[in-house]
Coordinates of C-alpha atoms in Angstrom, one line a residue:
Chain A
X1 CA 81.4 46.0 -26.7
X2 CA 81.9 43.3 -28.8
X3 CA 83.6 39.9 -27.9
X4 CA 85.9 38.4 -29.9
X5 CA 87.4 35.4 -28.4
X6 CA 90.4 33.1 -30.4
X7 CA 90.3 29.4 -28.0
X8 CA 92.5 27.1 -28.4
X9 CA 93.3 27.7 -32.0
X10 CA 96.0 24.9 -33.8
X11 CA 96.8 25.8 -37.4
X12 CA 98.9 24.1 -39.3
X13 CA 99.4 24.2 -43.0
X14 CA 100.4 21.0 -45.0
X15 CA 103.2 21.5 -47.4
X16 CA 103.8 18.7 -49.7
X17 CA 106.8 16.2 -49.2
X18 CA 107.3 17.7 -45.7
X19 CA 104.7 17.4 -43.8
X20 CA 102.7 19.5 -41.7
X21 CA 103.7 22.4 -40.5
X22 CA 102.6 23.9 -37.5
X23 CA 102.2 27.8 -37.2
X24 CA 100.3 27.9 -34.4
X25 CA 99.4 26.2 -30.6
X26 CA 96.5 26.4 -28.7
X27 CA 96.8 29.8 -29.3
X28 CA 93.9 31.8 -27.0
X29 CA 92.9 35.6 -27.2
X30 CA 90.6 38.1 -26.3
X31 CA 90.5 40.5 -28.5
X32 CA 89.4 43.9 -27.1
X33 CA 87.6 46.5 -28.4
X34 CA 89.1 49.2 -30.0
X35 CA 91.3 48.9 -32.1
X36 CA 94.5 46.4 -31.8
X37 CA 97.8 46.6 -33.0
X38 CA 99.0 42.4 -33.9
X39 CA 102.8 42.4 -34.1
X40 CA 105.0 40.3 -35.0
X41 CA 107.8 39.1 -37.2
X42 CA 107.6 38.3 -40.5
X43 CA 106.1 34.3 -41.1
X44 CA 104.7 35.0 -37.6
X45 CA 101.7 33.6 -38.7
X46 CA 99.8 36.9 -38.0
X47 CA 98.2 36.8 -41.5
X48 CA 96.6 33.5 -40.8
X49 CA 95.5 34.3 -37.3
X50 CA 93.5 37.2 -38.9
X51 CA 92.4 34.9 -41.8
X52 CA 91.0 31.9 -39.0
X53 CA 89.1 35.0 -37.6
X54 CA 87.4 35.9 -41.0
X55 CA 87.0 32.3 -41.6
X56 CA 88.9 31.5 -45.1
X57 CA 90.8 29.2 -43.0
X58 CA 89.8 26.9 -40.6
X59 CA 91.3 25.9 -37.4
X60 CA 92.4 22.0 -37.1
X61 CA 91.2 22.8 -33.5
X62 CA 89.5 25.0 -31.1
X63 CA 87.4 27.4 -32.7
X64 CA 86.9 31.6 -32.7
X65 CA 83.8 33.1 -32.1
X66 CA 82.2 36.5 -31.3
X67 CA 79.3 37.3 -28.4
X68 CA 78.6 34.0 -28.4
X69 CA 78.2 32.9 -32.7
X70 CA 80.5 30.2 -33.7
X71 CA 82.5 30.5 -36.6
X72 CA 82.6 27.3 -37.9
X73 CA 78.4 26.2 -37.0
X74 CA 77.5 29.6 -37.5
X75 CA 78.6 30.4 -40.1
X76 CA 77.2 32.3 -42.7
X77 CA 75.5 34.9 -39.1
X78 CA 79.7 34.7 -38.1
X79 CA 80.5 35.9 -41.6
X80 CA 78.3 39.1 -41.9
X81 CA 80.0 40.4 -38.7
X82 CA 83.0 41.1 -39.2
X83 CA 85.2 42.2 -42.3
X84 CA 89.0 40.7 -43.1
X85 CA 90.9 42.4 -45.6
X86 CA 93.9 40.1 -46.8
X87 CA 96.9 41.0 -47.7
X88 CA 96.3 41.5 -51.2
X89 CA 93.5 43.3 -52.2
X90 CA 93.0 41.8 -56.1
X91 CA 90.2 44.2 -58.1
X92 CA 87.5 42.1 -59.7
X93 CA 88.6 43.3 -63.4
X94 CA 86.5 45.5 -65.4
X95 CA 83.9 47.0 -62.0
X96 CA 84.1 50.2 -61.3
X97 CA 85.6 51.4 -57.6
X98 CA 81.3 52.0 -56.6
X99 CA 80.5 49.0 -57.8
X100 CA 83.7 47.1 -56.3
X101 CA 82.9 48.1 -53.0
X102 CA 79.3 47.2 -53.3
X103 CA 79.6 44.0 -54.4
X104 CA 81.6 43.5 -51.5
X105 CA 79.1 44.7 -49.7
X106 CA 75.9 42.4 -50.9
X107 CA 78.4 39.6 -50.5
X108 CA 78.2 40.3 -46.8
X109 CA 74.6 39.7 -47.5
X110 CA 73.4 43.2 -48.2
X111 CA 70.6 44.1 -50.3
X112 CA 71.3 45.2 -53.4
X113 CA 70.2 49.3 -52.1
X114 CA 72.0 48.9 -49.4
X115 CA 75.5 48.0 -50.5
X116 CA 75.2 51.2 -53.3
X117 CA 74.5 53.5 -49.6
X118 CA 76.9 51.9 -47.8
X119 CA 79.5 51.9 -50.6
X120 CA 79.3 55.3 -50.9
X121 CA 79.4 55.9 -47.4
X122 CA 82.5 53.7 -47.3
X123 CA 84.0 55.9 -50.3
X124 CA 83.5 58.6 -48.3
X125 CA 85.3 57.4 -45.1
X126 CA 88.4 56.3 -47.3
X127 CA 88.5 59.8 -49.5
X128 CA 87.6 57.5 -52.6
X129 CA 84.6 59.7 -53.3
X130 CA 85.7 61.3 -55.9
X131 CA 87.6 58.4 -58.3
X132 CA 84.3 55.8 -56.9
X133 CA 83.7 55.8 -60.4
X134 CA 87.2 54.5 -62.0
X135 CA 87.5 50.8 -63.4
X136 CA 89.3 50.1 -59.4
X137 CA 91.6 47.8 -61.3
X138 CA 93.2 51.2 -63.3
X139 CA 93.9 52.6 -59.6
X140 CA 97.1 52.5 -58.0
X141 CA 98.4 50.5 -55.2
X142 CA 98.0 53.3 -52.7
X143 CA 94.8 53.6 -53.6
X144 CA 93.9 49.9 -54.3
X145 CA 94.8 49.4 -50.6
X146 CA 92.0 52.4 -49.6
X147 CA 89.0 50.3 -52.0
X148 CA 89.8 47.1 -50.3
X149 CA 89.5 49.0 -47.1
X150 CA 86.3 50.3 -48.2
X151 CA 85.5 46.7 -49.1
X152 CA 85.5 45.7 -45.5
X153 CA 84.0 49.0 -44.4
X154 CA 80.9 48.4 -46.5
X155 CA 78.7 46.1 -44.0
X156 CA 79.2 48.1 -41.0
X157 CA 80.7 44.7 -39.6
X158 CA 80.9 44.8 -35.5
X159 CA 84.9 43.3 -36.1
X160 CA 87.2 44.2 -38.3
X161 CA 90.5 42.1 -39.1
X162 CA 92.6 44.3 -41.6
X163 CA 96.4 42.4 -42.8
X164 CA 99.0 45.6 -43.7
X165 CA 96.7 47.9 -44.8
X166 CA 99.4 50.5 -45.1
X167 CA 101.8 48.8 -46.9
X168 CA 102.2 50.6 -50.1
X169 CA 100.6 53.6 -48.9
X170 CA 102.5 57.1 -48.7
X171 CA 102.8 58.7 -45.8
X172 CA 99.8 61.2 -46.0
X173 CA 97.6 58.0 -47.3
X174 CA 99.2 56.9 -44.0
X175 CA 97.7 59.5 -41.7
X176 CA 95.0 59.2 -43.5
X177 CA 94.7 55.4 -42.7
X178 CA 95.1 56.9 -38.7
X179 CA 92.7 59.0 -38.6
X180 CA 90.0 56.4 -40.3
X181 CA 91.4 54.4 -36.9
X182 CA 90.5 56.8 -34.6
X183 CA 87.0 57.3 -36.4
X184 CA 85.8 53.3 -37.3
X185 CA 87.9 52.1 -33.6
X186 CA 85.6 54.2 -31.7
X187 CA 82.3 51.8 -31.4
X188 CA 84.6 48.6 -33.1
X189 CA 86.8 45.5 -32.8
X190 CA 89.5 46.6 -35.2
X191 CA 92.9 44.5 -35.7
X192 CA 95.2 45.9 -37.5
X193 CA 98.8 43.7 -38.6
X194 CA 101.7 44.9 -38.7
X195 CA 105.6 44.2 -38.5
X196 CA 106.3 47.6 -38.5
X197 CA 106.4 49.1 -35.1
X198 CA 107.0 52.5 -36.4
X199 CA 103.2 52.3 -37.5
X200 CA 102.0 52.2 -34.1
X201 CA 100.9 55.3 -32.8
X202 CA 98.6 56.8 -30.4
X203 CA 95.6 55.8 -32.5
X204 CA 96.2 51.8 -31.6
X205 CA 94.3 51.2 -27.7
X206 CA 96.2 48.2 -27.3
X207 CA 98.6 45.5 -28.6
X208 CA 99.3 42.2 -29.5
X209 CA 102.2 39.8 -30.2
X210 CA 102.0 37.1 -32.1
X211 CA 105.5 34.9 -31.8
X212 CA 105.8 31.1 -31.9
X213 CA 103.0 29.8 -32.0
X214 CA 100.8 31.7 -29.9
X215 CA 99.8 35.3 -28.5
X216 CA 102.8 36.7 -25.6
X217 CA 102.0 39.7 -24.6
X218 CA 98.3 41.4 -25.0
X219 CA 97.9 44.6 -23.5
X220 CA 97.1 48.0 -23.4
X221 CA 100.0 50.6 -25.7
X222 CA 100.6 52.2 -23.0
X223 CA 101.7 48.6 -21.0
X224 CA 103.4 47.7 -24.1
X225 CA 105.6 50.6 -24.2
X226 CA 106.5 50.6 -20.3
X227 CA 108.4 47.2 -21.9
X228 CA 110.4 49.3 -22.9
X229 CA 113.9 50.3 -21.7
X230 CA 114.4 53.2 -19.7
X231 CA 115.6 55.7 -23.1
X232 CA 114.4 53.9 -25.9
X233 CA 114.1 56.7 -29.2
X234 CA 111.7 54.0 -30.3
X235 CA 109.7 52.9 -27.1
X236 CA 107.2 50.7 -29.4
X237 CA 110.2 48.7 -31.1
X238 CA 112.2 48.1 -28.3
X239 CA 109.6 46.7 -26.6
X240 CA 108.8 44.2 -29.3
X241 CA 112.6 44.2 -29.6
X242 CA 113.2 42.1 -26.1
X243 CA 109.9 40.6 -26.4
X244 CA 110.5 38.5 -29.3
X245 CA 114.7 38.4 -27.4
X246 CA 113.6 37.2 -24.5
X247 CA 111.3 34.8 -25.9
X248 CA 113.7 32.7 -27.4
Chain B
X1 CA 73.1 25.3 -80.9
X2 CA 76.1 24.4 -81.2
X3 CA 77.2 28.2 -81.5
X4 CA 75.3 29.5 -79.0
X5 CA 76.4 27.0 -75.9
X6 CA 79.5 27.9 -76.9
X7 CA 79.1 31.4 -76.9
X8 CA 77.5 30.9 -73.3
X9 CA 80.2 28.9 -72.2
X10 CA 82.6 31.1 -73.1
X11 CA 80.8 34.2 -72.2
X12 CA 80.4 32.1 -67.7
X13 CA 84.5 30.8 -67.5
X14 CA 85.1 34.8 -68.9
X15 CA 82.6 36.0 -65.6
X16 CA 84.5 33.3 -63.4
X17 CA 88.1 34.3 -64.7
X18 CA 86.7 38.0 -63.3
X19 CA 85.7 36.8 -60.3
X20 CA 89.3 34.5 -59.8
X21 CA 91.4 37.1 -61.0
X22 CA 89.5 39.0 -58.5
X23 CA 90.1 36.9 -55.3
X24 CA 86.1 36.6 -54.6
X25 CA 85.8 33.2 -54.9
X26 CA 88.0 31.8 -52.2
X27 CA 86.8 35.2 -50.2
X28 CA 84.6 34.0 -46.8
X29 CA 81.4 35.7 -47.5
X30 CA 77.5 35.5 -46.2
X31 CA 76.2 34.4 -49.3
X32 CA 76.6 31.2 -51.1
X33 CA 78.4 30.1 -53.1
X34 CA 75.5 28.1 -54.8
X35 CA 73.9 31.8 -54.6
X36 CA 77.2 33.8 -56.1
X37 CA 77.3 31.3 -59.2
X38 CA 73.7 31.9 -59.9
X39 CA 73.7 35.5 -60.0
X40 CA 77.3 35.5 -62.1
X41 CA 75.7 33.2 -64.4
X42 CA 72.4 34.8 -65.0
X43 CA 73.6 37.2 -67.4
X44 CA 75.5 34.3 -70.1
X45 CA 72.1 32.5 -69.9
X46 CA 69.6 35.1 -70.6
X47 CA 72.2 36.2 -73.0
X48 CA 71.3 32.2 -74.4
X49 CA 68.2 32.9 -73.9
X50 CA 67.3 35.8 -75.6
X51 CA 68.7 34.4 -78.2
X52 CA 66.9 31.0 -78.3
X53 CA 63.7 32.6 -77.9
X54 CA 64.3 35.2 -80.9
X55 CA 65.2 32.0 -82.8
X56 CA 62.1 30.6 -82.2
X57 CA 60.5 33.8 -82.5
X58 CA 62.4 34.1 -85.8
X59 CA 61.3 30.4 -87.0
X60 CA 57.4 31.1 -85.7
X61 CA 56.8 34.4 -88.6
X62 CA 59.1 32.8 -91.3
X63 CA 59.8 29.1 -91.2
X64 CA 57.4 27.1 -92.9
X65 CA 56.6 24.1 -90.4
X66 CA 55.1 26.9 -88.5
X67 CA 56.1 27.0 -84.3
X68 CA 59.2 24.9 -83.2
X69 CA 58.3 22.0 -80.8
X70 CA 58.5 24.0 -77.5
X71 CA 59.5 20.6 -75.6
X72 CA 62.7 20.7 -77.2
X73 CA 63.7 25.0 -76.4
X74 CA 62.7 23.6 -72.9
X75 CA 65.4 21.1 -72.9
X76 CA 68.0 23.3 -75.3
X77 CA 67.0 26.2 -72.4
X78 CA 68.3 23.7 -70.2
X79 CA 71.5 22.7 -72.4
X80 CA 71.9 26.6 -72.1
X81 CA 72.1 26.6 -68.7
X82 CA 74.1 23.4 -68.3
X83 CA 76.7 25.4 -70.2
X84 CA 76.9 27.7 -68.7
X85 CA 77.7 25.9 -65.4
X86 CA 80.5 24.0 -67.3
X87 CA 81.6 27.7 -68.4
X88 CA 81.7 28.4 -65.2
X89 CA 83.8 25.8 -63.9
X90 CA 86.5 25.9 -66.8
X91 CA 87.0 29.8 -65.6
X92 CA 86.8 29.4 -62.2
X93 CA 89.5 25.9 -63.2
X94 CA 91.7 26.7 -65.9
X95 CA 93.4 30.0 -67.2
X96 CA 91.9 32.2 -69.9
X97 CA 94.0 31.3 -72.5
X98 CA 92.6 27.8 -72.0
X99 CA 89.3 27.9 -70.1
X100 CA 87.5 30.1 -73.2
X101 CA 88.6 28.5 -76.1
X102 CA 87.9 24.7 -74.8
X103 CA 84.1 26.2 -74.0
X104 CA 84.0 27.5 -77.2
X105 CA 84.9 24.4 -78.7
X106 CA 83.4 21.9 -76.4
X107 CA 79.9 22.6 -76.6
X108 CA 81.0 22.4 -80.0
X109 CA 81.7 19.0 -80.9
X110 CA 79.3 18.1 -77.8
X111 CA 76.0 19.4 -80.0
X112 CA 77.5 19.0 -84.2
X113 CA 79.5 16.4 -83.4
X114 CA 78.5 13.4 -81.3
X115 CA 74.8 14.3 -82.3
X116 CA 76.1 12.4 -85.9
X117 CA 77.9 9.7 -84.5
X118 CA 77.3 6.0 -86.2
X119 CA 76.2 4.9 -82.0
X120 CA 72.3 6.3 -82.3
X121 CA 72.0 6.2 -78.6
X122 CA 74.6 8.2 -78.2
X123 CA 73.3 11.2 -81.0
X124 CA 70.1 11.8 -78.2
X125 CA 71.8 12.6 -74.8
X126 CA 73.5 16.4 -75.6
X127 CA 69.6 17.7 -76.4
X128 CA 70.2 18.3 -80.0
X129 CA 67.8 16.4 -82.1
X130 CA 69.6 17.3 -85.1
X131 CA 67.2 14.8 -87.1
X132 CA 63.8 16.0 -85.8
X133 CA 60.9 16.4 -86.3
X134 CA 59.1 16.8 -90.0
X135 CA 55.3 17.8 -89.9
X136 CA 54.1 14.6 -89.2
X137 CA 55.9 13.6 -86.2
X138 CA 56.4 14.8 -82.9
X139 CA 59.7 14.6 -80.7
X140 CA 60.2 10.8 -78.8
X141 CA 59.8 11.5 -75.2
X142 CA 62.5 8.8 -74.5
X143 CA 64.6 11.2 -76.2
X144 CA 63.2 14.2 -74.9
X145 CA 63.9 12.7 -71.3
X146 CA 67.4 11.1 -72.1
X147 CA 68.0 14.7 -73.0
X148 CA 67.1 17.2 -70.0
X149 CA 68.5 13.8 -67.6
X150 CA 71.9 14.2 -69.4
X151 CA 71.5 17.9 -68.9
X152 CA 70.4 18.4 -65.4
X153 CA 73.3 16.0 -64.8
X154 CA 75.0 17.5 -66.0
X155 CA 74.4 21.0 -63.8
X156 CA 74.5 18.6 -60.4
X157 CA 77.4 17.4 -61.1
X158 CA 79.2 20.7 -61.9
X159 CA 77.5 23.1 -59.3
X160 CA 79.0 20.6 -57.2
X161 CA 82.8 20.6 -58.1
X162 CA 82.1 24.6 -58.5
X163 CA 81.0 24.3 -54.6
X164 CA 78.2 25.4 -54.3
X165 CA 76.2 22.0 -53.2
X166 CA 77.0 20.5 -50.5
X167 CA 76.1 17.0 -50.6
X168 CA 76.8 14.3 -48.2
X169 CA 80.6 12.1 -49.4
X170 CA 80.8 14.5 -51.8
X171 CA 83.2 13.1 -54.2
X172 CA 81.5 9.9 -53.9
X173 CA 77.7 11.6 -54.5
X174 CA 78.3 13.1 -57.2
X175 CA 80.4 10.8 -59.0
X176 CA 77.4 8.9 -58.2
X177 CA 75.0 11.4 -59.8
X178 CA 77.6 11.1 -63.2
X179 CA 77.1 7.9 -63.7
X180 CA 73.5 7.2 -62.4
X181 CA 72.2 9.9 -64.8
X182 CA 74.7 8.6 -68.0
X183 CA 72.7 5.5 -67.2
X184 CA 69.3 6.5 -66.6
X185 CA 69.8 9.0 -69.6
X186 CA 71.7 6.1 -71.9
X187 CA 68.8 3.6 -71.4
X188 CA 66.2 6.2 -72.4
X189 CA 67.5 7.2 -75.7
X190 CA 68.7 3.3 -75.9
X191 CA 66.0 2.6 -78.0
X192 CA 64.8 5.7 -79.8
X193 CA 66.3 5.1 -83.4
X194 CA 68.6 7.8 -85.7
X195 CA 65.7 10.1 -85.8
X196 CA 64.3 11.2 -82.3
X197 CA 60.8 11.4 -83.3
X198 CA 57.4 8.8 -83.0
X199 CA 54.2 9.1 -85.3
X200 CA 52.1 12.2 -84.3
X201 CA 49.0 12.3 -83.5
X202 CA 46.6 11.6 -86.2
X203 CA 43.6 13.2 -84.5
X204 CA 45.0 16.4 -86.0
X205 CA 45.2 16.3 -89.4
X206 CA 42.1 18.0 -91.5
X207 CA 40.6 15.6 -94.3
X208 CA 38.8 16.2 -97.3
X209 CA 38.2 14.5 -100.2
X210 CA 38.5 15.6 -103.6
X211 CA 36.3 13.8 -105.7
X212 CA 37.0 9.7 -104.1
X213 CA 40.4 11.1 -103.5
X214 CA 41.0 12.0 -99.2
X215 CA 43.3 14.3 -99.0
X216 CA 44.5 14.9 -95.4
X217 CA 46.7 17.9 -94.4
X218 CA 48.5 18.8 -90.6
X219 CA 46.3 21.8 -89.4
X220 CA 49.7 24.1 -90.4
X221 CA 49.9 23.3 -93.7
X222 CA 46.0 24.0 -94.0
X223 CA 46.4 27.9 -93.6
X224 CA 44.2 29.6 -96.1
X225 CA 47.7 31.7 -97.2
X226 CA 49.1 27.9 -97.8
X227 CA 49.9 26.2 -101.0
X228 CA 49.5 23.1 -100.3
X229 CA 46.3 21.3 -100.4
X230 CA 45.0 24.1 -103.1
X231 CA 48.2 22.7 -105.6
X232 CA 46.2 19.2 -103.9
X233 CA 43.4 19.8 -105.3
X234 CA 44.7 20.2 -108.6
X235 CA 46.7 17.7 -109.4
X236 CA 44.4 14.8 -107.5
X237 CA 42.0 16.5 -110.6
X238 CA 43.9 16.7 -113.2
X239 CA 45.4 12.9 -112.3
X240 CA 41.9 11.9 -112.6
X241 CA 41.3 13.1 -115.4
X242 CA 43.4 11.2 -117.3
X243 CA 42.8 7.8 -115.5
X244 CA 45.7 7.5 -113.8
X245 CA 45.8 4.9 -111.0
X246 CA 46.1 7.0 -108.2
X247 CA 46.3 5.7 -104.3
X248 CA 42.8 6.3 -102.9
X249 CA 44.1 8.2 -100.3
X250 CA 47.0 10.9 -99.3
X251 CA 47.9 11.8 -96.2
X252 CA 50.7 13.5 -94.3
X253 CA 51.0 11.4 -92.0
X254 CA 54.0 9.8 -91.1
X255 CA 54.6 6.8 -94.4
X256 CA 55.2 4.0 -91.1
X257 CA 51.4 4.2 -90.1
X258 CA 50.2 5.1 -93.4
X259 CA 48.2 2.0 -94.1
X260 CA 47.4 0.0 -97.6
X261 CA 45.9 2.4 -100.2
X262 CA 47.9 5.7 -99.0
X263 CA 50.2 8.2 -100.4
X264 CA 52.6 9.4 -98.0
X265 CA 52.9 12.7 -98.0
X266 CA 55.9 14.4 -97.2
X267 CA 56.1 18.0 -98.1
X268 CA 58.4 20.8 -96.6
X269 CA 58.1 23.9 -99.4
X270 CA 55.6 25.3 -99.6
X271 CA 55.8 25.6 -103.2
X272 CA 53.6 24.4 -106.5
X273 CA 56.8 22.9 -108.6
X274 CA 58.4 21.4 -104.8
X275 CA 54.7 19.9 -103.9
X276 CA 55.0 17.8 -107.5
X277 CA 57.7 16.4 -107.0
X278 CA 57.1 15.1 -103.3
X279 CA 54.1 13.8 -105.1
X280 CA 56.4 13.2 -107.2
X281 CA 58.9 10.8 -105.3
X282 CA 55.7 9.2 -103.1
X283 CA 53.8 8.0 -106.2
X284 CA 57.3 6.3 -107.8
X285 CA 57.8 3.0 -106.1
X286 CA 61.2 3.0 -103.3
X287 CA 61.8 -0.6 -102.7
X288 CA 64.1 -2.1 -100.2
X289 CA 66.6 -3.1 -102.7
X290 CA 66.5 1.3 -102.9
X291 CA 68.7 1.4 -100.1
X292 CA 70.8 -1.8 -100.1
X293 CA 74.6 -0.3 -100.6
X294 CA 75.0 -4.0 -101.8
X295 CA 71.9 -3.8 -105.0
X296 CA 73.2 -4.5 -108.9
X297 CA 69.7 -2.7 -109.7
X298 CA 70.5 1.0 -110.2
X299 CA 67.0 2.7 -109.7
X300 CA 67.2 4.4 -112.6
X301 CA 63.7 4.0 -114.2
X302 CA 62.4 4.9 -110.4
X303 CA 63.7 7.8 -111.6
X304 CA 62.3 7.8 -115.0
X305 CA 59.4 7.4 -113.2
X306 CA 59.0 10.1 -110.8
X307 CA 60.0 12.5 -113.4
X308 CA 56.9 10.9 -115.4
X309 CA 54.8 11.6 -112.8
X310 CA 55.9 15.6 -112.1
X311 CA 55.4 16.0 -115.9
X312 CA 51.6 14.9 -116.0
X313 CA 51.5 17.0 -113.4
X314 CA 52.0 20.3 -114.8
X315 CA 55.7 20.4 -113.5
X316 CA 57.5 22.7 -114.4
X317 CA 60.9 22.1 -117.1
X318 CA 63.5 23.5 -114.0
X319 CA 62.9 21.9 -111.2
X320 CA 62.7 19.0 -113.9
X321 CA 65.9 19.5 -115.0
X322 CA 67.5 20.6 -111.4
X323 CA 66.3 17.5 -110.3
X324 CA 66.5 15.4 -112.9
X325 CA 69.0 16.7 -114.9
X326 CA 71.9 14.6 -114.7
X327 CA 69.8 11.7 -116.3
X328 CA 68.0 14.0 -119.6
X329 CA 71.6 14.7 -120.4
X330 CA 72.9 11.3 -120.2
X331 CA 70.0 9.5 -121.3
X332 CA 71.3 6.9 -123.2
X333 CA 74.3 6.3 -120.3
X334 CA 71.6 4.8 -118.3
X335 CA 70.1 2.6 -121.6
X336 CA 67.4 5.3 -120.9
X337 CA 66.0 6.8 -124.6
X338 CA 65.6 10.6 -124.2
X339 CA 63.6 11.5 -121.6
X340 CA 61.5 14.5 -122.4
X341 CA 60.4 11.8 -126.0
X342 CA 60.1 9.0 -124.2
X343 CA 57.2 11.5 -121.7
X344 CA 55.3 12.9 -125.2
X345 CA 55.5 9.8 -126.0
X346 CA 53.6 8.2 -122.8
X347 CA 51.5 11.1 -122.5
X348 CA 50.2 10.9 -126.2
X349 CA 49.3 7.2 -126.2
X350 CA 46.3 6.3 -124.9
X351 CA 44.8 6.0 -121.6
X352 CA 45.3 1.7 -121.8
X353 CA 48.6 2.3 -123.2
X354 CA 49.8 4.5 -120.5
X355 CA 48.5 3.0 -117.5
X356 CA 49.7 -0.6 -119.2
X357 CA 53.5 1.6 -119.3
X358 CA 53.1 2.8 -116.2
X359 CA 52.6 -0.6 -114.6
X360 CA 55.0 -2.1 -115.6
X361 CA 58.1 0.1 -114.9
X362 CA 56.5 0.1 -111.4
X363 CA 55.8 -3.7 -110.9
X364 CA 59.8 -4.3 -112.1
X365 CA 61.1 -1.9 -110.4
X366 CA 58.9 -2.7 -107.1
X367 CA 60.5 -6.0 -107.7
X368 CA 64.0 -4.3 -108.2
X369 CA 64.2 -4.9 -111.7
X370 CA 65.6 -3.3 -114.7
X371 CA 63.1 -2.6 -117.3
X372 CA 63.7 -4.6 -120.5
X373 CA 62.5 -1.7 -122.8
X374 CA 60.9 1.7 -122.0
X375 CA 58.7 1.6 -124.7
X376 CA 55.0 2.4 -124.8
X377 CA 52.9 0.0 -126.5

């Protein structure tokens, strides 16, 4: 069991000439083990929340912790145990797919040998082993996102924060991704952000809704579906819409 | 060095641009930025180091001056490290279309242009030591320290600007390091002068006697395959046999550290004729007014004397032509009789007349006076 906790988090962006734009306000969220869909409308702050969890950003107040490891005070150890796939994945020019993934492993503190081994395993998981020796920058957008996913998986982190990982993937790749979620979510904490409720299937055990700077819902997928009006054809979408409409 | 360091800085800038474009630099990693930076610039530094080592080996094997001064090479390597970090910083902060050309140009200006500036102390800060060192000199320790401190300062400030160093009072500390580094480095360079050298320890000189003359050479010029000592032996014997007044001690130590009856030898080319020409230059006087631009003394008599000594030592026609062709061709324009005829006349005169001629021309030149005539009595 991994205990990932956002505690009393506030965060705002400083905009030139416009003062501060508050994104998260006193948000507390205990992220459950398993696969969680983080839902929210565009601009709700999903990417910010995941970036805070990955320590790519630091909160204005509050703290993020993992099994008592503080993201600020024990940053190196914390980062070794958390993986983050940002929304915009970019490959390092000139590196092959395998080198790219292995380099990500090395950056997460793995030894050279371990990162090479880890890269091979991660590429097999995302079904990119046949493209391992191709330059990463020559792959399609969808394939590059899978390289990004492999880069997040390479160091076998306890917590995976995936920011819109399925955008740009074709239906076949999305199905593959769902299978992968089931596999990797068995013993890890995985948070997948999306604004597309159609993406949420039984591969997800939990749903969290980020709205108005805080977690408006946090619970099991079935409980979230149950909030939909009776007879809804798309219960997740209906539940989401009714939740954010109620919050307004 | 200017080209090598530019190349190193440009490759480091290119590597940094790759990391920036790949989103590596701003992502949250477990590795420190210092670790990532070191790994990223290591290939550039190795490349520079290999070229530098190659240059040292080539100079040792094929050069005339023997093994290059290793302390200068060490400062050069520190400069390579410093500029690889500057290049890396530029690659992180600037578009590649700007960082690459600027990193090729900036080291060139720093290593080629700054050491040629008239401000003498400024020349020594880069660690280029363009004018160092003649065989009788060592690098001045103050210049060495100035270059070393400046390059270490560049390393610290660049690492901080990259974000690889966490210093307390970050920006203030970095500025303080920069200012202190420049001041300390400049303080060391302040009194070095235009040429960053000090006289070499004369105990390394290998001395021997040729007749009544003591001859001292540096070990690098005294190997069994070197032409210097045999040529000098022949010359000393020939001049003494002709009864010409020559100094009692001939030495390669710097003129500033020799005294009295010593001829200071400044030989750089392993060729008997070049050795003879160096001796001729040393035997002719070189008065202070020769270096004064406003002096009315033309110095022609000095060149006449140099040519004569060279001829007296059995120097070749070709070398004489190479060095004094302008005087031979238009002797009358300089108020000098035809040179070759003059030399024949002096050489065929009695020893007493020849010595008197030499002393007359030498003493007038030493007083910055042109002789009334060049005839041998």
